[in-house]
Amino acid sequence: TTILGANPNVGVTLPNLAANATHLIAFQVLINDPFSQQSITNQSNTTYTIQPDPGQPPITETSTSNIVITNFVQAQLTITKTSNPITVDIGGTILYISEVKNSGNVDAINIIFTDSIPVGTTFVLDSVTINGVLQPDANPENGIPIGKIPPNSSKTILFQVQTNNPPTETEIVNQSSVTYQYISIPTAPPVNRSANSNIVTTSLQNANIISVKSADVTFVSIGQFITYTNTLQNIGTVPANNTVFIDNIPEGTIFIEDSLSINNVIQPGTNPENGVTLGTIQPDETVTISFQVQLTNIPEDNTVINISDTSYEYQIDPSSPIIQRRSLSNTVNTEVRTANVSAIKSANRSITRIGQIITYTIAVTNAGTVPITNTLLIDAIAAGTTFVPDSILVDGIPRPNENPSTGISLNIILPNNTIIVTFQVNVDSIPSQNNMNNIAVIHYEYQPDQSLPPISETTSSNTTNIQFIDAILIATKSANTVLANIDETIEYTVLIQNNGSTTTNSIFFTDIIEDGTVFISGSVTVNNTVLPAADPNIGFSIPNITSGQVATITFQVSVTNLPAANPTPNTANIVYDFIFNPDFAPIQKSTTSNTTFVQINDADIVSLKTVDLTSVT
């Protein structure tokens, strides 16, 4: 029968006990100081009264039991944990040391050592040792069997972890534990026990700069600006010193001078490509850097790519060495949406002369990333030429009734496409400066942002320069009289002017003397120089005439009789050549002067009388 509230330490009142009867008293104790003594001794005392003579008072007596001794058997493990170092950097290694000691009096068996890898760290493979012996492939997080530990013995377990980069914690907390068994009664099952170590804390000290980059646009076209903004935040626990920000200017762009600012303060003359000194950035401090670039040409893959690189130094404590670190920003990609139009113009001739046809070819290329629309090619016809009607071809297809002077419609040109335009002109007059310069102009639109109106732009081709090389002789003939009598002298003058661009050579002058007159020998002069043997009937050579110069030829004839054709005509003929291309033979040409007329009169008087009436009254 259970006696509630009874405590043998203060006494337990029992019912009366009849003669030859027995009380069985049982109670339990809890061992709370196991190793204050190796055994537990227990003895009980019973105080009672008897009354042998009912007429006499009861007699009080005490009965002391025998002594029982209980031997104490237990394995008790304790774990003492330390870490090295107590302060660590990003990516640093922490060595954990756990000493597992058996302070009991029997072997601790089937011991399993477990240690959860701390948050913010990564276990270093093959770093576990037990009493200095490497344990390949062992991982404390999975549990490590360490066998048995006899009384008053210990085992030391070591392993390493590495702090993560980027860090996720500022303090690394760790605790290990063991489970084990021991046998207290050989005939009974083993006793299961567990133990935890003390908690160790390692402080993570570092300067950790997080670099975040952004751009103010997601796409850009040629000529537009991009503003880059870079925030540098020290999320570490110590200052970042000697901080230098470097940002290489992206391909296809140029840096805008004096556009760089630090925390909205302009830094004149500072270029991020050369490095920007920022000094010290304190923990939790943020520095903002902004600058601008302008897109000048299309980079590879049609993307402007930008990333920054920030270097800095720090010490985790004053006695530790200086640590150098770099922080790369995220990559910012800006899509290029632009029309990059070029027009390359060529001609089938580099030199020309009157009467030749010139074929012009214009290759219009959209090397951009978006289509161009409403494309119009305008080409003003060069001075000295006239357009050959219906000579326009666009990608080989005729364009009748179009004229380059008023515009050739090319409509849409897709990215990376080229349209070939050809047309012809006829060289029909002498250009000024003896050069035919010609340029094509391309008007077009493109729309990088579909939510905004199209952008109108114009681009020009290269200039084609065709040299005009021609010798053009103009012969102007005159006579010193328009009336002449028989036996009188007529003097003819021929002015030969070179209106061309080059010297005329091998000039041969011929002037056939007409009926009614005869050439007066020795009367020929060329530029006031007499040519005694020259006869215009058979022709004679005259000196070369350079461009813009005039040769003057004179000769005389005598009137001998009335010509059959009166007035008598006279015309000069000139044959000459000039060098058009030094690699080829000279080109021969001829010209004829205007015709002069001189009325020849006879000195004999013939009288012929007429009357207006045949009869009178």
Coordinates of C-alpha atoms in Angstrom, one line a residue:
T1 CA 0.0 0.0 0.0
T2 CA 1.4 3.4 -1.0
I3 CA 1.7 5.9 1.7
L4 CA 1.3 9.3 0.1
G5 CA 3.6 12.0 1.3
A6 CA 5.7 9.6 3.3
N7 CA 9.5 10.3 3.6
P8 CA 11.7 7.8 5.3
N9 CA 14.2 10.5 6.0
V10 CA 11.8 12.1 8.5
G11 CA 10.0 8.9 9.6
V12 CA 7.1 6.9 8.4
T13 CA 4.3 5.8 10.8
L14 CA 3.4 2.2 10.2
P15 CA 0.3 0.2 11.3
N16 CA 0.5 -2.0 14.4
L17 CA 2.3 -5.2 13.8
A18 CA 0.8 -8.4 15.3
A19 CA 3.0 -11.2 16.7
N20 CA 4.6 -13.3 14.0
A21 CA 3.5 -10.8 11.4
T22 CA 5.7 -8.8 9.0
H23 CA 5.7 -5.3 7.4
L24 CA 7.5 -4.9 4.1
I25 CA 8.6 -1.3 3.5
A26 CA 10.0 -0.2 0.1
F27 CA 11.1 3.2 -1.1
Q28 CA 13.3 4.6 -3.8
V29 CA 16.1 7.1 -4.0
L30 CA 17.5 9.2 -6.9
I31 CA 21.3 9.3 -7.3
N32 CA 22.1 13.0 -7.8
D33 CA 25.8 13.1 -6.9
P34 CA 27.1 9.9 -8.5
F35 CA 30.8 10.3 -7.8
S36 CA 30.9 11.7 -4.3
Q37 CA 31.4 8.1 -3.2
Q38 CA 32.0 4.8 -5.0
S39 CA 29.2 3.0 -3.1
I40 CA 26.0 3.9 -1.4
T41 CA 25.4 2.6 2.2
N42 CA 22.0 2.3 3.7
Q43 CA 20.6 1.3 7.1
S44 CA 17.1 1.8 8.7
N45 CA 16.0 2.2 12.3
T46 CA 12.5 1.2 13.6
T47 CA 11.2 2.6 16.8
Y48 CA 8.2 0.8 18.3
T49 CA 6.4 0.1 21.7
I50 CA 5.4 -3.2 23.3
Q51 CA 3.3 -3.9 26.4
P52 CA 4.1 -7.3 27.8
D53 CA 2.1 -6.6 31.0
P54 CA -1.2 -4.9 30.3
G55 CA -0.9 -3.5 33.8
Q56 CA 2.3 -1.9 33.1
P57 CA 3.2 1.1 30.8
P58 CA 4.3 0.3 27.2
I59 CA 8.0 -0.2 26.6
T60 CA 9.7 1.8 23.8
E61 CA 12.4 0.0 21.8
T62 CA 14.5 0.6 18.7
S63 CA 15.5 -2.0 16.1
T64 CA 18.4 -1.3 13.7
S65 CA 18.5 -3.1 10.4
N66 CA 21.5 -4.6 8.8
I67 CA 23.6 -2.4 6.5
V68 CA 23.1 -2.7 2.7
I69 CA 25.8 -1.5 0.3
T70 CA 25.0 -0.6 -3.3
N71 CA 28.0 -0.1 -5.6
F72 CA 27.7 2.9 -8.0
V73 CA 28.4 2.1 -11.7
Q74 CA 28.3 4.8 -14.5
A75 CA 30.1 6.1 -17.5
Q76 CA 29.9 9.9 -17.7
L77 CA 31.1 11.8 -20.7
T78 CA 31.9 15.5 -20.8
I79 CA 32.8 17.6 -23.9
T80 CA 35.1 20.6 -23.7
K81 CA 35.1 22.5 -26.9
T82 CA 37.4 25.3 -28.2
S83 CA 37.9 27.1 -31.5
N84 CA 40.9 28.7 -33.1
P85 CA 41.0 31.5 -34.0
I86 CA 38.4 33.4 -32.1
T87 CA 38.2 36.1 -34.8
V88 CA 38.1 35.1 -38.5
D89 CA 37.9 36.7 -41.9
I90 CA 35.7 35.9 -44.9
G91 CA 36.9 32.7 -46.4
G92 CA 39.0 32.0 -43.3
T93 CA 39.3 28.6 -41.6
I94 CA 38.2 27.8 -38.1
L95 CA 39.6 24.8 -36.3
Y96 CA 37.3 23.2 -33.8
I97 CA 38.7 21.0 -31.0
S98 CA 36.5 18.8 -28.9
E99 CA 37.9 16.8 -25.9
V100 CA 35.5 14.0 -24.9
K101 CA 36.4 12.8 -21.4
N102 CA 34.9 9.8 -19.4
S103 CA 34.8 10.9 -15.7
G104 CA 32.8 7.8 -14.8
N105 CA 34.0 4.4 -13.5
V106 CA 33.1 2.1 -16.4
D107 CA 33.8 2.2 -20.1
A108 CA 31.7 4.5 -22.4
I109 CA 31.0 2.4 -25.5
N110 CA 29.5 2.9 -28.9
I111 CA 30.3 6.6 -28.8
I112 CA 29.0 8.7 -31.7
F113 CA 30.4 12.2 -32.1
T114 CA 28.1 14.7 -33.9
D115 CA 28.6 18.4 -34.7
S116 CA 26.3 20.3 -37.0
I117 CA 28.3 22.5 -39.3
P118 CA 27.7 26.1 -38.3
V119 CA 25.5 28.4 -40.4
G120 CA 27.7 30.6 -42.6
T121 CA 30.4 28.0 -43.0
T122 CA 31.3 25.0 -45.1
F123 CA 33.0 21.8 -43.8
V124 CA 36.5 21.2 -45.0
L125 CA 36.7 17.7 -46.4
D126 CA 39.1 15.3 -44.9
S127 CA 39.9 17.6 -42.0
V128 CA 38.7 15.3 -39.2
T129 CA 41.2 13.7 -36.8
I130 CA 40.7 11.6 -33.7
N131 CA 43.7 11.7 -31.4
G132 CA 45.8 13.0 -34.3
V133 CA 44.7 10.2 -36.7
L134 CA 43.1 11.4 -39.9
Q135 CA 39.6 10.1 -40.6
P136 CA 39.1 10.2 -44.4
D137 CA 35.6 11.0 -45.6
A138 CA 34.4 11.5 -42.0
N139 CA 31.9 14.3 -41.6
P140 CA 30.9 15.4 -38.1
E141 CA 27.5 16.4 -39.3
N142 CA 26.8 12.8 -40.2
G143 CA 28.1 11.5 -36.9
I144 CA 31.5 9.9 -36.3
P145 CA 32.0 6.7 -34.4
I146 CA 34.9 7.1 -31.9
G147 CA 34.8 3.7 -30.2
K148 CA 35.0 3.5 -26.4
I149 CA 36.6 5.7 -23.8
P150 CA 37.7 4.0 -20.5
P151 CA 37.2 5.7 -17.2
N152 CA 39.4 8.8 -16.7
S153 CA 40.4 8.8 -20.3
S154 CA 39.6 11.1 -23.2
K155 CA 39.6 11.4 -27.0
T156 CA 40.2 14.6 -28.9
I157 CA 38.3 15.3 -32.2
L158 CA 39.5 18.0 -34.5
F159 CA 37.8 19.3 -37.7
Q160 CA 37.8 22.5 -39.8
V161 CA 35.2 24.7 -41.4
Q162 CA 35.6 27.6 -43.8
T163 CA 33.6 30.8 -43.6
N164 CA 31.4 31.4 -46.7
N165 CA 32.0 34.2 -49.2
P166 CA 29.8 36.2 -49.3
P167 CA 29.2 35.9 -45.6
T168 CA 25.8 35.2 -44.2
E169 CA 26.5 35.6 -40.5
T170 CA 28.6 37.9 -38.3
E171 CA 29.1 35.3 -35.6
I172 CA 29.8 31.6 -36.1
V173 CA 28.2 29.5 -33.3
N174 CA 29.1 25.9 -32.7
Q175 CA 28.3 23.1 -30.3
S176 CA 29.1 19.3 -30.5
S177 CA 27.4 16.4 -28.9
V178 CA 27.9 12.7 -28.2
T179 CA 25.7 9.7 -27.7
Y180 CA 27.1 6.7 -25.8
Q181 CA 26.3 3.6 -23.8
Y182 CA 27.6 1.8 -20.7
I183 CA 26.9 -1.4 -18.9
S184 CA 25.9 -1.0 -15.3
I185 CA 24.5 -4.5 -14.7
P186 CA 26.0 -7.3 -16.9
T187 CA 22.7 -9.0 -17.2
A188 CA 20.8 -5.8 -18.1
P189 CA 20.7 -3.9 -21.5
P190 CA 23.3 -1.1 -21.9
V191 CA 22.3 2.3 -20.5
N192 CA 21.9 5.1 -23.2
R193 CA 23.2 8.5 -22.5
S194 CA 24.1 11.7 -24.3
A195 CA 26.1 14.9 -23.6
N196 CA 26.6 18.3 -25.1
S197 CA 29.6 20.5 -25.3
N198 CA 29.9 24.1 -24.3
I199 CA 29.0 26.6 -27.0
V200 CA 31.9 28.4 -28.8
T201 CA 31.4 31.6 -30.7
T202 CA 33.8 32.9 -33.4
S203 CA 33.5 36.5 -34.5
L204 CA 33.5 37.2 -38.2
Q205 CA 35.4 40.4 -38.8
N206 CA 35.9 41.8 -42.2
A207 CA 35.3 44.7 -44.6
N208 CA 33.0 43.5 -47.3
I209 CA 32.1 45.9 -50.1
I210 CA 29.1 45.0 -52.1
S211 CA 29.2 46.7 -55.6
V212 CA 25.8 47.2 -57.3
K213 CA 25.7 48.7 -60.8
S214 CA 22.8 50.0 -62.8
A215 CA 22.1 52.0 -66.0
D216 CA 19.4 54.6 -66.6
V217 CA 18.4 53.0 -69.9
T218 CA 17.8 49.4 -71.0
F219 CA 18.5 50.2 -74.7
V220 CA 20.4 52.9 -76.5
S221 CA 21.0 54.2 -80.0
I222 CA 24.0 55.8 -81.6
G223 CA 24.7 59.2 -80.2
Q224 CA 22.7 58.7 -77.0
F225 CA 24.1 58.8 -73.5
I226 CA 24.1 56.1 -70.8
T227 CA 24.4 57.1 -67.1
Y228 CA 25.9 54.4 -64.9
T229 CA 25.4 54.4 -61.2
N230 CA 27.4 52.2 -58.9
T231 CA 26.8 51.9 -55.1
L232 CA 29.5 50.6 -52.9
Q233 CA 28.3 49.4 -49.5
N234 CA 30.5 48.1 -46.8
I235 CA 28.4 45.4 -45.1
G236 CA 31.4 44.2 -43.1
T237 CA 32.4 45.0 -39.5
V238 CA 35.6 46.9 -40.0
P239 CA 36.5 49.9 -42.3
A240 CA 37.6 49.3 -45.9
N241 CA 40.7 51.4 -46.5
N242 CA 42.5 52.6 -49.6
T243 CA 39.4 52.0 -51.7
V244 CA 39.9 52.4 -55.5
F245 CA 37.1 52.2 -58.0
I246 CA 37.9 51.2 -61.6
D247 CA 35.4 51.0 -64.5
N248 CA 36.7 50.4 -68.0
I249 CA 34.7 52.3 -70.5
P250 CA 32.6 49.9 -72.6
E251 CA 33.3 49.0 -76.2
G252 CA 31.5 51.3 -78.6
T253 CA 31.2 54.2 -76.1
I254 CA 33.3 57.2 -75.1
F255 CA 33.5 58.7 -71.6
I256 CA 31.9 62.1 -71.1
E257 CA 34.5 64.3 -69.5
D258 CA 33.7 65.8 -66.1
S259 CA 30.5 63.6 -65.8
L260 CA 31.8 61.5 -62.9
S261 CA 30.3 62.3 -59.4
I262 CA 30.9 60.8 -56.0
N263 CA 27.8 61.1 -53.8
N264 CA 26.4 63.7 -56.3
V265 CA 29.6 65.8 -56.1
I266 CA 31.2 66.3 -59.6
Q267 CA 34.9 65.3 -59.7
P268 CA 36.4 67.4 -62.6
G269 CA 39.0 65.6 -64.6
T270 CA 38.4 62.2 -63.1
N271 CA 38.1 59.2 -65.4
P272 CA 36.8 55.8 -64.0
E273 CA 39.1 54.0 -66.4
N274 CA 42.1 55.5 -64.6
G275 CA 40.8 54.7 -61.2
V276 CA 38.9 56.8 -58.6
T277 CA 40.3 57.0 -55.1
L278 CA 37.6 56.8 -52.5
G279 CA 39.7 56.4 -49.3
T280 CA 38.0 54.7 -46.4
I281 CA 34.4 53.3 -46.4
Q282 CA 33.2 52.7 -42.9
P283 CA 31.0 49.7 -41.9
D284 CA 27.4 50.2 -43.1
E285 CA 28.5 53.2 -45.2
T286 CA 27.5 53.5 -48.9
V287 CA 29.3 55.5 -51.6
T288 CA 27.5 56.2 -54.9
I289 CA 29.5 56.8 -58.1
S290 CA 27.9 58.0 -61.3
F291 CA 29.3 58.8 -64.7
Q292 CA 28.1 59.0 -68.4
V293 CA 29.2 57.5 -71.6
Q294 CA 28.0 58.1 -75.2
L295 CA 27.4 55.4 -77.7
T296 CA 29.5 56.1 -80.9
N297 CA 29.4 52.7 -82.6
I298 CA 27.8 49.3 -82.3
P299 CA 29.8 46.9 -80.1
E300 CA 30.0 43.2 -80.5
D301 CA 26.7 41.3 -80.0
N302 CA 24.8 44.6 -80.2
T303 CA 25.2 45.0 -76.4
V304 CA 27.0 47.6 -74.3
I305 CA 28.6 45.6 -71.4
N306 CA 29.8 47.3 -68.2
I307 CA 31.3 46.0 -65.0
S308 CA 33.3 47.8 -62.3
D309 CA 36.2 46.5 -60.1
T310 CA 36.7 48.0 -56.6
S311 CA 39.9 47.2 -54.6
Y312 CA 40.3 47.8 -50.9
E313 CA 42.2 46.8 -47.8
Y314 CA 41.3 46.0 -44.1
Q315 CA 42.6 44.5 -40.9
I316 CA 40.4 42.2 -38.8
D317 CA 42.3 43.5 -35.7
P318 CA 45.2 45.8 -35.2
S319 CA 47.7 43.0 -34.8
S320 CA 46.6 41.1 -37.9
P321 CA 48.2 41.5 -41.3
I322 CA 46.5 43.8 -43.9
I323 CA 44.1 41.9 -46.2
Q324 CA 43.5 43.0 -49.8
R325 CA 40.2 42.3 -51.5
R326 CA 38.4 43.1 -54.7
S327 CA 34.7 43.5 -55.3
L328 CA 33.3 43.1 -58.8
S329 CA 29.9 44.6 -59.6
N330 CA 27.1 42.9 -61.3
T331 CA 27.3 43.1 -65.1
V332 CA 25.0 45.7 -66.8
N333 CA 24.0 44.9 -70.3
T334 CA 22.4 47.7 -72.4
E335 CA 20.9 46.6 -75.7
V336 CA 21.8 48.7 -78.8
R337 CA 18.8 49.6 -80.8
T338 CA 20.0 51.9 -83.6
A339 CA 20.2 52.4 -87.3
N340 CA 23.8 52.6 -88.4
V341 CA 23.5 53.6 -92.0
S342 CA 26.4 54.0 -94.4
A343 CA 26.5 54.8 -98.1
I344 CA 29.6 53.8 -100.1
K345 CA 29.6 55.4 -103.5
S346 CA 31.8 54.5 -106.4
A347 CA 32.1 55.2 -110.1
N348 CA 33.2 53.0 -113.0
R349 CA 35.7 55.7 -114.1
S350 CA 38.3 57.8 -112.3
I351 CA 38.9 60.0 -115.4
T352 CA 36.4 61.0 -118.1
R353 CA 35.8 63.2 -121.1
I354 CA 33.0 64.5 -123.1
G355 CA 30.7 61.9 -124.6
Q356 CA 31.5 59.2 -122.1
I357 CA 28.9 57.5 -119.8
I358 CA 29.6 57.3 -116.1
T359 CA 28.0 54.6 -114.0
Y360 CA 27.6 55.4 -110.3
T361 CA 27.1 52.7 -107.7
I362 CA 25.9 53.4 -104.2
A363 CA 25.8 50.6 -101.6
V364 CA 23.4 51.6 -98.8
T365 CA 24.0 49.4 -95.7
N366 CA 22.0 49.3 -92.4
A367 CA 24.6 48.0 -90.0
G368 CA 22.3 48.8 -87.1
T369 CA 20.1 46.6 -85.0
V370 CA 16.6 48.0 -86.1
P371 CA 15.1 48.5 -89.5
I372 CA 15.2 51.8 -91.3
T373 CA 12.1 53.0 -93.0
N374 CA 11.0 55.7 -95.5
T375 CA 14.5 55.5 -96.9
L376 CA 15.2 58.0 -99.7
L377 CA 18.4 58.4 -101.7
I378 CA 19.0 61.8 -103.3
D379 CA 22.0 62.4 -105.6
A380 CA 22.4 65.8 -107.3
I381 CA 23.7 65.2 -110.8
A382 CA 27.3 66.6 -111.1
A383 CA 28.0 69.6 -113.1
G384 CA 29.0 68.7 -116.7
T385 CA 26.8 65.7 -116.8
T386 CA 23.2 64.9 -117.5
F387 CA 21.2 62.0 -116.1
V388 CA 20.6 59.1 -118.5
P389 CA 16.8 58.5 -118.3
D390 CA 15.7 55.0 -117.1
S391 CA 19.2 54.0 -116.1
I392 CA 18.4 53.5 -112.4
L393 CA 18.7 50.0 -111.0
V394 CA 17.9 49.0 -107.4
D395 CA 19.3 45.6 -106.6
G396 CA 19.3 45.0 -110.3
I397 CA 15.6 45.9 -110.8
P398 CA 14.9 48.9 -113.1
R399 CA 13.3 52.0 -111.7
P400 CA 11.8 53.8 -114.7
N401 CA 10.7 57.4 -114.4
E402 CA 12.8 58.0 -111.3
N403 CA 15.5 60.5 -111.0
P404 CA 18.3 60.6 -108.4
S405 CA 18.0 64.4 -108.2
T406 CA 14.5 64.1 -106.9
G407 CA 15.0 61.0 -104.9
I408 CA 15.0 57.2 -105.2
S409 CA 12.8 55.4 -102.7
L410 CA 14.5 52.5 -101.0
N411 CA 11.7 52.1 -98.3
I412 CA 12.7 49.5 -95.6
I413 CA 16.3 48.3 -95.1
L414 CA 16.5 45.5 -92.5
P415 CA 19.5 45.2 -90.1
N416 CA 22.7 43.9 -91.7
N417 CA 21.2 44.3 -95.2
T418 CA 22.6 46.3 -98.1
I419 CA 20.8 47.8 -101.1
I420 CA 22.8 48.5 -104.3
V421 CA 21.7 51.4 -106.4
T422 CA 23.2 52.3 -109.8
F423 CA 22.5 55.0 -112.3
Q424 CA 24.2 56.6 -115.3
V425 CA 25.1 60.1 -116.4
N426 CA 26.4 61.4 -119.7
V427 CA 29.4 63.7 -119.8
D428 CA 28.3 66.5 -122.0
S429 CA 30.1 69.7 -120.9
I430 CA 33.2 70.9 -119.2
P431 CA 32.9 71.0 -115.4
S432 CA 34.3 73.8 -113.4
Q433 CA 37.7 73.0 -111.9
N434 CA 37.9 70.0 -114.3
N435 CA 36.6 67.7 -111.6
M436 CA 33.2 66.0 -111.2
N437 CA 32.5 65.7 -107.5
N438 CA 29.4 63.8 -106.5
I439 CA 27.9 62.7 -103.2
A440 CA 24.7 60.8 -102.3
V441 CA 22.5 61.7 -99.3
I442 CA 20.4 59.1 -97.5
H443 CA 17.3 60.3 -95.6
Y444 CA 15.7 57.7 -93.3
E445 CA 13.8 57.0 -90.1
Y446 CA 14.1 54.4 -87.4
Q447 CA 12.2 53.6 -84.2
P448 CA 14.2 52.2 -81.3
D449 CA 11.3 52.6 -78.8
Q450 CA 8.0 51.6 -80.2
S451 CA 6.2 53.8 -77.7
L452 CA 8.0 56.9 -79.1
P453 CA 7.9 58.6 -82.5
P454 CA 10.4 57.5 -85.1
I455 CA 13.8 59.3 -85.3
S456 CA 14.7 61.0 -88.6
E457 CA 18.3 61.1 -89.6
T458 CA 20.4 61.8 -92.7
T459 CA 23.8 60.3 -93.7
S460 CA 26.0 61.1 -96.7
S461 CA 28.1 58.9 -98.8
N462 CA 31.8 59.4 -99.5
T463 CA 32.5 61.9 -102.4
T464 CA 33.4 60.4 -105.7
N465 CA 35.9 62.5 -107.6
I466 CA 36.3 62.0 -111.4
Q467 CA 38.9 64.0 -113.2
F468 CA 37.8 65.6 -116.4
I469 CA 40.5 65.2 -119.0
D470 CA 39.7 66.5 -122.5
A471 CA 41.1 68.8 -125.1
I472 CA 38.5 70.9 -126.8
L473 CA 39.6 73.2 -129.5
I474 CA 37.2 75.9 -130.7
A475 CA 38.2 77.5 -134.0
T476 CA 36.8 80.9 -134.8
K477 CA 37.5 82.2 -138.3
S478 CA 37.1 85.7 -139.7
A479 CA 38.1 87.7 -142.8
N480 CA 39.3 91.3 -143.0
T481 CA 36.6 92.1 -145.5
V482 CA 33.2 91.0 -146.6
L483 CA 33.6 92.5 -150.1
A484 CA 36.6 92.1 -152.4
N485 CA 37.4 92.9 -156.0
I486 CA 39.5 91.0 -158.4
D487 CA 43.2 91.5 -157.7
E488 CA 42.5 92.5 -154.1
T489 CA 43.9 90.6 -151.1
I490 CA 41.8 88.9 -148.4
E491 CA 43.4 88.1 -145.0
Y492 CA 41.9 85.3 -143.0
T493 CA 42.4 85.0 -139.2
V494 CA 41.7 81.8 -137.3
L495 CA 41.6 81.9 -133.5
I496 CA 42.0 78.4 -132.0
Q497 CA 41.2 78.3 -128.3
N498 CA 41.7 75.2 -126.0
N499 CA 38.7 75.1 -123.8
G500 CA 39.6 71.7 -122.5
S501 CA 41.5 70.6 -119.3
T502 CA 44.7 69.3 -120.9
T503 CA 47.2 70.3 -123.6
T504 CA 46.4 69.6 -127.2
N505 CA 49.2 67.9 -129.1
S506 CA 50.0 67.2 -132.8
I507 CA 47.8 70.0 -134.1
F508 CA 47.5 70.0 -137.9
F509 CA 45.8 73.0 -139.6
T510 CA 44.2 72.7 -143.0
D511 CA 42.2 75.4 -145.0
I512 CA 41.3 74.6 -148.6
I513 CA 41.4 77.8 -150.7
E514 CA 38.1 78.0 -152.6
D515 CA 37.6 78.9 -156.3
G516 CA 38.2 82.6 -157.2
T517 CA 41.1 83.0 -154.8
V518 CA 44.7 81.7 -154.6
F519 CA 46.9 81.4 -151.5
I520 CA 49.7 84.0 -151.2
S521 CA 52.8 82.0 -150.5
G522 CA 54.7 83.1 -147.3
S523 CA 51.7 84.8 -145.8
V524 CA 51.1 82.3 -143.0
T525 CA 51.7 83.4 -139.4
V526 CA 51.2 81.5 -136.2
N527 CA 51.1 83.6 -133.1
N528 CA 52.7 86.4 -135.2
T529 CA 55.5 84.1 -136.3
V530 CA 55.8 83.7 -140.1
L531 CA 55.9 80.2 -141.5
P532 CA 57.4 80.8 -144.9
A533 CA 56.8 77.3 -146.2
A534 CA 53.4 76.8 -144.8
D535 CA 50.5 76.3 -147.2
P536 CA 46.9 75.9 -145.7
N537 CA 45.9 73.9 -148.8
I538 CA 48.1 71.1 -147.8
G539 CA 48.1 71.8 -144.1
F540 CA 50.8 72.6 -141.5
S541 CA 51.5 71.8 -137.9
I542 CA 51.2 74.4 -135.2
P543 CA 52.6 74.3 -131.6
N544 CA 50.7 72.6 -128.7
I545 CA 48.0 74.6 -127.1
T546 CA 47.7 74.3 -123.3
S547 CA 44.4 74.5 -121.5
G548 CA 42.8 77.9 -121.7
Q549 CA 45.3 79.3 -124.3
V550 CA 44.6 80.6 -127.8
A551 CA 46.6 80.2 -131.0
T552 CA 46.2 82.8 -133.8
I553 CA 46.7 81.8 -137.4
T554 CA 46.6 84.2 -140.3
F555 CA 47.1 83.8 -144.0
Q556 CA 46.2 85.7 -147.2
V557 CA 44.6 84.9 -150.5
S558 CA 44.5 86.9 -153.7
V559 CA 41.2 87.3 -155.6
T560 CA 41.7 86.1 -159.2
N561 CA 38.3 85.8 -160.6
L562 CA 34.6 85.5 -159.8
P563 CA 34.0 82.2 -158.0
A564 CA 31.3 79.9 -159.1
A565 CA 29.8 80.2 -155.6
N566 CA 29.7 83.8 -154.6
P567 CA 30.1 85.0 -151.9
T568 CA 33.1 82.6 -151.6
P569 CA 33.0 80.4 -148.5
N570 CA 36.1 79.4 -146.4
T571 CA 36.4 77.0 -143.5
A572 CA 39.4 75.8 -141.5
N573 CA 39.9 72.2 -140.3
I574 CA 42.0 71.2 -137.3
V575 CA 43.1 67.7 -136.4
Y576 CA 44.8 67.1 -133.0
D577 CA 45.3 64.6 -130.2
F578 CA 45.7 64.6 -126.4
I579 CA 46.7 62.2 -123.7
F580 CA 43.7 60.9 -121.8
N581 CA 45.3 58.0 -120.1
P582 CA 49.1 57.7 -120.1
D583 CA 48.8 53.9 -120.3
F584 CA 47.1 54.2 -123.7
A585 CA 47.6 55.8 -127.1
P586 CA 46.6 59.5 -127.4
I587 CA 43.1 60.2 -128.5
Q588 CA 42.6 61.9 -131.8
K589 CA 40.0 64.6 -132.4
S590 CA 39.1 67.2 -135.0
T591 CA 37.2 70.4 -135.2
T592 CA 36.0 72.8 -137.9
S593 CA 35.8 76.5 -137.7
N594 CA 32.8 78.5 -138.7
T595 CA 32.6 79.4 -142.4
T596 CA 33.4 82.9 -143.6
F597 CA 31.9 84.4 -146.7
V598 CA 33.4 87.1 -148.9
Q599 CA 31.5 88.7 -151.8
I600 CA 33.8 88.9 -154.9
N601 CA 33.0 91.7 -157.3
D602 CA 34.3 92.3 -160.9
A603 CA 35.6 95.8 -161.7
D604 CA 34.0 95.8 -165.3
I605 CA 30.9 98.0 -165.6
V606 CA 27.9 96.5 -167.4
S607 CA 25.1 98.9 -168.2
L608 CA 21.6 97.4 -168.4
K609 CA 18.7 99.7 -168.9
T610 CA 15.1 98.9 -168.5
V611 CA 11.8 100.8 -168.9
D612 CA 8.6 100.3 -167.1
L613 CA 6.4 100.9 -170.1
T614 CA 6.3 99.6 -173.6
S615 CA 4.1 102.4 -175.0
V616 CA 2.8 105.8 -174.0
T617 CA 0.1 108.2 -175.2

